[in-house]
């Protein structure tokens, strides 16, 4: 690799992994847990029993031909922060790990997993690589402390199981510390409004997290706020007396420090650690609110240092060593709240601090910079921190998870590479490095999308080299995390614009978030990407990611998480340029073309947006506490409402009818071939739909839309495997209405003869002997006798009801037999309630997200063909 360039992974269109490696596991590791030192046993059981990789012989469902035995030896001969691994060939190869610190043993186990993966690759040309492994591994940690901080305050709080999953990954990577950033998301006795309805951690939850981490040699440190970023608490009238500004607590007031002591005790009491992060970053406006009215005008740096000293005294009294973010020391000295003041190379606050009592000597300063890509910028700012009297400041980089829906991995690699090179090189060398995973005002991002960045930083922190080998990273990510690094890099394509030769800015694009939430009718972002082939870019990204996520692959179980960026990319492929596609026929007065765009792009967009919402909801409920989802659901609901309004208005205009007239007509919308789950149709087909209005005489009105070649429309066909669950017999009950799941609808009302609506054709009366017979349907629903009602039906159920009717369809997700050869359940149709659903999920844990997603799609209960729920490759 070039010495001055960031690591490059395969391009989105390349597949560097040989096919044989995607299909089978070549080696199993038999870890000698009972024979391991006692302090390792619990942690090893946690890793082997729960971690999402297929190599461990004790839990692997993929039994390999070759077996390696792994044993551990704790010795003082190995320096703290180092380990060595040696292999001895034999009938069963023996791998011995010699280590000093507990965490180093788990980092070494991660490296053995990586070596197993590398041996599988080598075995393609040298079959003996698996049978007689011959390797040695020796590493030295570059930092005394390698920490990971996870934001649990910006709308999303990781549940305990998710924190445990993060800890297992951290252990195999070699992280020594976890900080859960909690502004108000932890419980404080006697303070019911602190973190009210925010999902805060209880004392018992924090204790359980600390115990789990301790077993793997990881220190859990409280990370709270004691000055700024307290708006979630200060909004309540109970705390009005503690308010300086809306975000900043009132300094100098005695009641403030009594309250902060309660917070510090509550956050630190469940944890073993005697360190604590007390925040104090971005406390903009300190001393400018109620403080000024009570105490007069005081220079900001003086207020900050005084407050820091009093909070430090509380920590010292409790036996805690404190650390703070360092930005306010620089911003207050420059009298500038912008980030520019923090990163300005000429801004050194040493002079401002010399005019006030200095900061306590045992306070650790954490310098955070997530933006720059040149090591020298970090090195100069680290030196400025040392000039303040902090001999060993912390360096904090960031995994770019904020202001987006998926971590931007490439830019995270670039910025962290620069900060790590500066942090482990003289003269700016520091003892502690922290990787931060921040949320934002909605926390849309799945924090597990930062796993590649976590691994990259950990690997950099265990070598004195400035570059990380790309092949090594690919093997490590596959072995330790269970994912394909090339595919995960490709997921950043949701924010990477197709603009070659554009210079990298200090902030990576977050185009996907803007495109997703912008109003579809106004589309104010469209001038920003004019001339870019975004629809093709996003369609290609969606195709690759969904193929990766839905493919059956025991080697890359983590790839299933790529469904989120895949569904997002599919939505964006339909939404970008939508306004322009509609504006052109509108300006030309071509109503037929306008209707065609509405049916071939806008209708599929509505369905795709719903699928994204439902999957995102299922994923959120799995990894976060429920609190906070309401914020995102309001966004999804607003977007869905705007898309439906857009569709209705365009169709009304194209049919030469006002929107109000549609409600007085008889309109049945048929989503031909469009299902609620992409897996329900072979190849995840997305065929268009058609709204056919007709008057009380049953005559079709409005322009016709053909399914001829080039029209963009297709005829839907009913698969032979589609069963008939319930069906309304129109001959016995002429007031019944029935529906197929994405196929032609049979409908009749009290005022109209029974008729069949083909996928994209006109109405046909059953009196006509040439008309097709009614098709099997999945659900029956009552019809209303109110002739002024309009019922719009699609594959999602009843979308719109005119008048006072209220009923919903109950969808029945099924899979065609060819997509699921397994028979894990009796093959019959049944209705699952919540308890039954839990039983199914427990019996097939690898399908938990898929089944939860389907179950959440149902309005009351789930109709499943029990024999068809075991195809994870095609569940939507």
XYZ file of N, CA and C in Angstrom, residues 572-735:
492
model
N -34.522 5.752 -2.029
C -33.909 6.930 -2.640
C -33.825 6.797 -4.150
N -33.672 5.575 -4.656
C -33.625 5.398 -6.114
C -34.949 5.793 -6.759
N -36.033 5.649 -6.020
C -37.350 6.013 -6.539
C -37.699 7.469 -6.249
N -37.148 8.002 -5.162
C -37.540 9.352 -4.742
C -36.718 10.439 -5.417
N -35.417 10.182 -5.629
C -34.604 11.222 -6.251
C -35.091 11.464 -7.679
N -35.079 12.688 -8.078
C -35.526 13.105 -9.415
C -37.022 12.878 -9.649
N -37.779 12.497 -8.624
C -39.206 12.245 -8.811
C -39.942 13.512 -9.218
N -39.647 14.610 -8.566
C -40.340 15.859 -8.897
C -40.080 16.258 -10.345
N -38.830 16.122 -10.785
C -38.520 16.477 -12.174
C -39.254 15.564 -13.154
N -39.341 14.268 -12.826
C -40.045 13.330 -13.701
C -41.530 13.670 -13.803
N -42.076 14.212 -12.738
C -43.489 14.598 -12.762
C -43.681 15.977 -13.374
N -42.714 16.857 -13.172
C -42.874 18.226 -13.664
C -42.868 18.282 -15.187
N -42.058 17.423 -15.815
C -41.970 17.482 -17.275
C -43.299 17.172 -17.965
N -43.967 16.055 -17.668
C -45.261 15.826 -18.316
C -46.334 16.824 -17.862
N -46.226 17.312 -16.641
C -47.202 18.308 -16.171
C -47.102 19.580 -17.008
N -45.884 20.046 -17.216
C -45.707 21.258 -18.013
C -46.107 21.032 -19.465
N -45.931 19.791 -19.943
C -46.291 19.485 -21.334
C -47.782 19.178 -21.485
N -48.506 19.091 -20.390
C -49.923 18.774 -20.454
C -50.206 17.326 -20.812
N -49.240 16.443 -20.607
C -49.399 15.025 -20.950
C -49.887 14.266 -19.715
N -51.211 14.166 -19.584
C -51.791 13.565 -18.380
C -51.554 12.061 -18.328
N -51.550 11.425 -19.460
C -51.296 9.978 -19.470
C -49.880 9.680 -18.990
N -48.908 10.440 -19.466
C -47.534 10.240 -19.015
C -47.395 10.557 -17.533
N -48.124 11.559 -17.078
C -48.085 11.913 -15.666
C -48.612 10.758 -14.811
N -49.719 10.170 -15.265
C -50.280 9.036 -14.534
C -49.318 7.852 -14.553
N -48.651 7.670 -15.676
C -47.710 6.557 -15.771
C -46.559 6.715 -14.796
N -46.020 7.943 -14.633
C -44.957 8.178 -13.665
C -45.472 7.923 -12.250
N -46.701 8.349 -11.994
C -47.277 8.126 -10.668
C -47.386 6.638 -10.356
N -47.731 5.851 -11.370
C -47.926 4.418 -11.138
C -46.628 3.630 -11.138
N -45.664 4.052 -11.940
C -44.431 3.263 -12.060
C -43.334 3.709 -11.106
N -43.433 4.895 -10.524
C -42.407 5.357 -9.584
C -42.998 5.765 -8.235
N -44.056 6.528 -8.247
C -44.591 7.022 -6.988
C -45.268 5.921 -6.189
N -46.067 5.092 -6.843
C -46.710 3.986 -6.121
C -45.668 2.996 -5.563
N -44.690 2.545 -6.364
C -43.644 1.697 -5.769
C -42.872 2.396 -4.646
N -42.699 3.728 -4.751
C -42.024 4.459 -3.688
C -42.816 4.379 -2.389
N -44.129 4.490 -2.472
C -44.975 4.377 -1.281
C -44.777 3.020 -0.622
N -44.757 1.964 -1.431
C -44.575 0.625 -0.889
C -43.152 0.465 -0.314
N -42.146 0.980 -1.021
C -40.766 0.842 -0.563
C -40.536 1.623 0.729
N -41.147 2.801 0.820
C -41.013 3.599 2.037
C -41.620 2.876 3.225
N -42.724 2.184 2.997
C -43.350 1.426 4.080
C -42.463 0.263 4.534
N -41.871 -0.421 3.582
C -40.979 -1.519 3.943
C -39.796 -1.024 4.767
N -39.235 0.129 4.378
C -38.127 0.704 5.132
C -38.569 1.034 6.546
N -39.724 1.656 6.686
C -40.245 2.006 8.008
C -40.410 0.762 8.883
N -41.007 -0.288 8.314
C -41.285 -1.483 9.103
C -39.999 -2.199 9.513
N -39.036 -2.278 8.601
C -37.773 -2.915 8.975
C -37.036 -2.073 10.008
N -37.021 -0.758 9.801
C -36.343 0.128 10.740
C -36.975 -0.006 12.124
N -38.287 -0.112 12.174
C -38.962 -0.278 13.459
C -38.558 -1.586 14.135
N -38.542 -2.668 13.367
C -38.152 -3.953 13.934
C -36.717 -3.919 14.436
N -35.839 -3.287 13.677
C -34.434 -3.202 14.074
C -34.271 -2.336 15.323
N -34.981 -1.212 15.365
C -34.915 -0.335 16.539
C -35.333 -1.108 17.794
N -36.461 -1.808 17.706
C -36.971 -2.515 18.884
C -36.036 -3.636 19.331
N -35.184 -4.077 18.438
C -34.226 -5.121 18.815
C -33.017 -4.546 19.531
N -32.505 -3.397 19.092
C -31.230 -2.923 19.636
C -31.376 -1.782 20.633
N -32.455 -0.996 20.540
C -32.634 0.120 21.461
C -33.812 -0.144 22.397
N -33.887 0.650 23.442
C -35.103 0.681 24.231
C -36.192 1.374 23.403
N -37.477 1.098 23.699
C -38.546 1.639 22.833
C -38.595 3.164 22.804
N -38.180 3.816 23.883
C -38.256 5.265 23.953
C -37.415 5.907 22.852
N -37.975 6.889 22.204
C -37.275 7.585 21.130
C -37.773 7.213 19.751
N -38.339 5.991 19.618
C -38.832 5.601 18.304
C -39.963 6.517 17.849
N -40.698 7.090 18.800
C -41.811 7.957 18.414
C -41.330 9.133 17.566
N -40.117 9.600 17.804
C -39.582 10.706 17.008
C -39.439 10.304 15.551
N -38.876 9.127 15.305
C -38.692 8.676 13.928
C -40.011 8.262 13.301
N -40.899 7.688 14.087
C -42.168 7.256 13.513
C -42.992 8.452 13.043
N -42.884 9.578 13.737
C -43.556 10.789 13.270
C -42.982 11.234 11.927
N -41.693 11.059 11.737
C -41.085 11.426 10.448
C -41.559 10.486 9.341
N -41.527 9.181 9.644
C -42.008 8.230 8.646
C -43.486 8.464 8.333
N -44.267 8.728 9.372
C -45.688 8.977 9.148
C -45.932 10.222 8.322
N -45.170 11.281 8.599
C -45.309 12.502 7.803
C -44.921 12.282 6.357
N -43.854 11.535 6.134
C -43.436 11.246 4.759
C -44.484 10.413 4.038
N -45.017 9.400 4.727
C -46.037 8.562 4.100
C -47.266 9.383 3.735
N -47.693 10.259 4.632
C -48.869 11.086 4.352
C -48.625 11.990 3.147
N -47.445 12.566 3.065
C -47.146 13.450 1.935
C -47.100 12.666 0.623
N -46.555 11.447 0.656
C -46.508 10.636 -0.560
C -47.914 10.254 -1.010
N -48.776 9.910 -0.068
C -50.153 9.562 -0.427
C -50.893 10.773 -0.982
N -50.703 11.926 -0.356
C -51.336 13.144 -0.867
C -50.821 13.466 -2.258
N -49.534 13.329 -2.456
C -48.939 13.585 -3.765
C -49.533 12.653 -4.817
N -49.633 11.381 -4.468
C -50.188 10.405 -5.409
C -51.645 10.725 -5.731
N -52.447 10.993 -4.702
C -53.866 11.250 -4.929
C -54.087 12.495 -5.786
N -53.342 13.537 -5.521
C -53.526 14.776 -6.283
C -53.098 14.603 -7.739
N -52.006 13.874 -7.944
C -51.546 13.664 -9.321
C -52.537 12.803 -10.090
N -53.018 11.732 -9.454
C -53.992 10.870 -10.131
C -55.264 11.646 -10.428
N -55.740 12.448 -9.475
C -56.955 13.242 -9.703
C -56.760 14.193 -10.876
N -55.592 14.830 -10.929
C -55.322 15.740 -12.044
C -55.256 14.979 -13.362
N -54.573 13.822 -13.354
C -54.433 13.053 -14.587
C -55.777 12.540 -15.093
N -56.701 12.282 -14.192
C -58.031 11.783 -14.577
C -59.029 12.904 -14.806
N -58.536 14.140 -14.757
C -59.395 15.311 -14.994
C -60.498 15.409 -13.935
N -60.172 15.057 -12.726
C -61.138 15.119 -11.631
C -60.500 15.841 -10.452
N -61.290 16.639 -9.732
C -60.755 17.186 -8.489
C -60.615 16.076 -7.458
N -59.743 16.270 -6.483
C -59.528 15.246 -5.457
C -60.833 14.897 -4.756
N -61.671 15.898 -4.516
C -62.920 15.631 -3.805
C -63.814 14.698 -4.597
N -63.713 14.766 -5.921
C -64.560 13.901 -6.743
C -64.155 12.443 -6.621
N -62.884 12.201 -6.346
C -62.447 10.816 -6.191
C -63.147 10.143 -5.028
N -63.445 10.912 -4.015
C -64.085 10.331 -2.847
C -65.547 9.990 -3.122
N -66.105 10.526 -4.172
C -67.504 10.244 -4.502
C -67.630 9.228 -5.625
N -66.495 8.774 -6.109
C -66.525 7.750 -7.142
C -66.229 6.408 -6.508
N -66.350 5.376 -7.322
C -65.986 4.048 -6.847
C -64.595 3.735 -7.387
N -63.537 3.872 -6.540
C -62.171 3.651 -7.004
C -61.562 2.512 -6.222
N -61.055 1.565 -6.922
C -60.361 0.465 -6.288
C -58.939 0.442 -6.827
N -57.962 0.655 -5.956
C -56.569 0.634 -6.392
C -56.009 -0.764 -6.253
N -55.411 -1.259 -7.280
C -54.884 -2.611 -7.273
C -53.366 -2.536 -7.343
N -52.697 -3.016 -6.328
C -51.240 -3.036 -6.347
C -50.810 -4.346 -6.992
N -50.674 -4.343 -8.277
C -50.405 -5.575 -9.016
C -48.961 -6.008 -8.809
N -48.807 -7.149 -8.199
C -47.465 -7.672 -8.010
C -46.652 -6.927 -6.983
N -47.237 -6.009 -6.233
C -46.506 -5.282 -5.218
C -46.907 -5.834 -3.869
N -45.998 -6.463 -3.174
C -46.311 -7.048 -1.880
C -45.674 -6.224 -0.785
N -46.059 -6.505 0.443
C -45.510 -5.773 1.561
C -44.094 -6.220 1.867
N -43.725 -7.397 1.423
C -42.388 -7.915 1.676
C -41.725 -8.244 0.345
N -40.503 -7.809 0.139
C -39.859 -8.077 -1.147
C -39.698 -9.564 -1.416
N -39.738 -10.380 -0.368
C -39.505 -11.805 -0.565
C -40.726 -12.551 -1.054
N -41.884 -11.938 -0.972
C -43.100 -12.686 -1.271
C -43.270 -12.963 -2.754
N -42.521 -12.297 -3.570
C -42.561 -12.556 -5.002
C -41.169 -12.985 -5.451
N -41.069 -13.987 -6.280
C -39.743 -14.416 -6.752
C -38.975 -13.247 -7.350
N -37.723 -13.114 -6.967
C -36.894 -12.056 -7.520
C -37.228 -10.686 -6.996
N -38.028 -10.587 -5.945
C -38.403 -9.299 -5.363
C -38.941 -8.360 -6.448
N -39.860 -8.866 -7.256
C -40.371 -8.040 -8.349
C -41.163 -6.873 -7.807
N -41.174 -5.807 -8.548
C -41.889 -4.613 -8.155
C -42.714 -4.145 -9.357
N -43.891 -4.745 -9.525
C -44.730 -4.396 -10.657
C -45.642 -3.241 -10.287
N -46.130 -2.478 -11.258
C -46.905 -1.277 -10.967
C -48.346 -1.598 -10.585
N -49.063 -0.563 -10.199
C -50.465 -0.695 -9.846
C -51.271 0.296 -10.681
N -52.579 0.215 -10.577
C -53.443 1.091 -11.354
C -54.702 1.380 -10.570
N -55.077 2.623 -10.510
C -56.345 3.008 -9.915
C -57.369 3.162 -11.030
N -58.439 2.398 -10.938
C -59.456 2.403 -11.996
C -60.739 3.018 -11.454
N -61.089 4.233 -11.822
C -62.338 4.824 -11.356
C -63.506 4.359 -12.229
N -64.662 4.218 -11.637
C -65.832 3.877 -12.435
C -67.066 4.485 -11.798
N -68.044 4.767 -12.643
C -69.245 5.433 -12.144
C -70.263 4.393 -11.686
N -71.432 4.879 -11.267
C -72.427 3.983 -10.683
C -72.947 2.956 -11.673
N -72.742 3.205 -12.954
C -73.175 2.233 -13.967
C -72.101 1.196 -14.244
N -70.963 1.358 -13.629
C -69.896 0.374 -13.823
C -69.010 0.680 -14.995
N -69.152 1.873 -15.609
C -68.343 2.211 -16.763
C -67.013 2.815 -16.321
N -65.973 2.451 -17.025
C -64.658 2.991 -16.728
C -64.553 4.391 -17.301
N -63.993 5.314 -16.546
C -63.790 6.671 -17.042
C -62.330 7.040 -16.911
N -61.926 8.119 -17.570
C -60.545 8.578 -17.485
C -59.676 7.929 -18.543
N -58.449 8.383 -18.660
C -57.542 7.848 -19.680
C -57.167 6.412 -19.383
N -56.862 5.672 -20.428
C -56.463 4.276 -20.259
C -54.949 4.200 -20.167
N -54.473 3.189 -19.481
C -53.040 2.942 -19.375
C -52.794 1.519 -19.827
N -52.030 1.352 -20.866
C -51.843 0.019 -21.431
C -50.642 -0.659 -20.809
N -50.578 -1.964 -20.989
C -49.425 -2.745 -20.538
C -48.561 -3.140 -21.715
N -48.620 -2.336 -22.782
C -47.828 -2.638 -23.959
C -46.341 -2.467 -23.661
N -45.543 -3.009 -24.536
C -44.095 -2.885 -24.384
C -43.691 -1.418 -24.343
N -42.846 -1.089 -23.424
C -42.361 0.275 -23.313
C -43.228 1.168 -22.462
N -44.377 0.670 -22.007
C -45.265 1.520 -21.221
C -44.819 1.588 -19.767
N -43.960 0.684 -19.348
C -43.545 0.642 -17.953
C -44.508 -0.107 -17.074
N -45.575 -0.674 -17.649
C -46.563 -1.410 -16.872
C -46.471 -2.891 -17.181
N -46.845 -3.720 -16.222
C -46.798 -5.157 -16.403
C -48.051 -5.784 -15.843
N -48.382 -6.921 -16.363
C -49.537 -7.656 -15.865
C -49.092 -8.552 -14.718
N -49.871 -8.553 -13.640
C -49.564 -9.423 -12.522
C -50.121 -10.814 -12.758
N -49.456 -11.830 -12.269
C -49.922 -13.202 -12.368
C -49.965 -13.818 -10.977
N -50.931 -14.701 -10.771
C -51.078 -15.347 -9.478
C -50.196 -16.586 -9.437
N -49.218 -16.652 -8.540
C -48.397 -17.863 -8.444
C -49.242 -19.063 -8.058
N -48.843 -20.219 -8.533
C -49.607 -21.429 -8.257
C -49.611 -21.787 -6.777
N -48.560 -21.349 -6.051
C -48.476 -21.731 -4.655
C -49.347 -20.878 -3.739
N -49.938 -19.794 -4.267
C -50.731 -18.905 -3.421
C -51.997 -19.625 -2.963
N -52.158 -19.876 -1.668
C -53.337 -20.601 -1.200
C -54.528 -19.688 -0.993
N -55.679 -20.269 -0.863
C -56.885 -19.523 -0.526
C -57.149 -19.734 0.956
N -57.048 -18.659 1.734
C -57.250 -18.775 3.177
C -58.705 -18.490 3.533
N -59.188 -17.319 3.186
C -60.601 -16.970 3.360
C -61.066 -16.293 2.102
N -62.318 -16.446 1.804
C -62.821 -15.861 0.573
C -64.303 -15.561 0.741
N -64.692 -14.397 0.266
C -66.104 -14.034 0.294
C -66.774 -14.550 -0.970
N -67.799 -15.320 -0.816
C -68.517 -15.863 -1.964
C -69.504 -14.813 -2.454
N -69.203 -14.196 -3.600
C -70.033 -13.102 -4.086
C -71.427 -13.562 -4.473
N -71.598 -14.869 -4.765
C -72.931 -15.333 -5.135
C -73.853 -15.381 -3.932
N -73.288 -15.640 -2.745
C -74.091 -15.696 -1.524
C -74.200 -14.322 -0.860
N -73.187 -13.541 -0.975
C -73.175 -12.235 -0.313
C -72.751 -11.173 -1.306
N -73.698 -10.568 -2.001
C -73.355 -9.590 -3.025
C -72.747 -8.319 -2.456
N -72.759 -8.154 -1.151
C -72.202 -6.935 -0.571
C -70.801 -7.167 -0.027
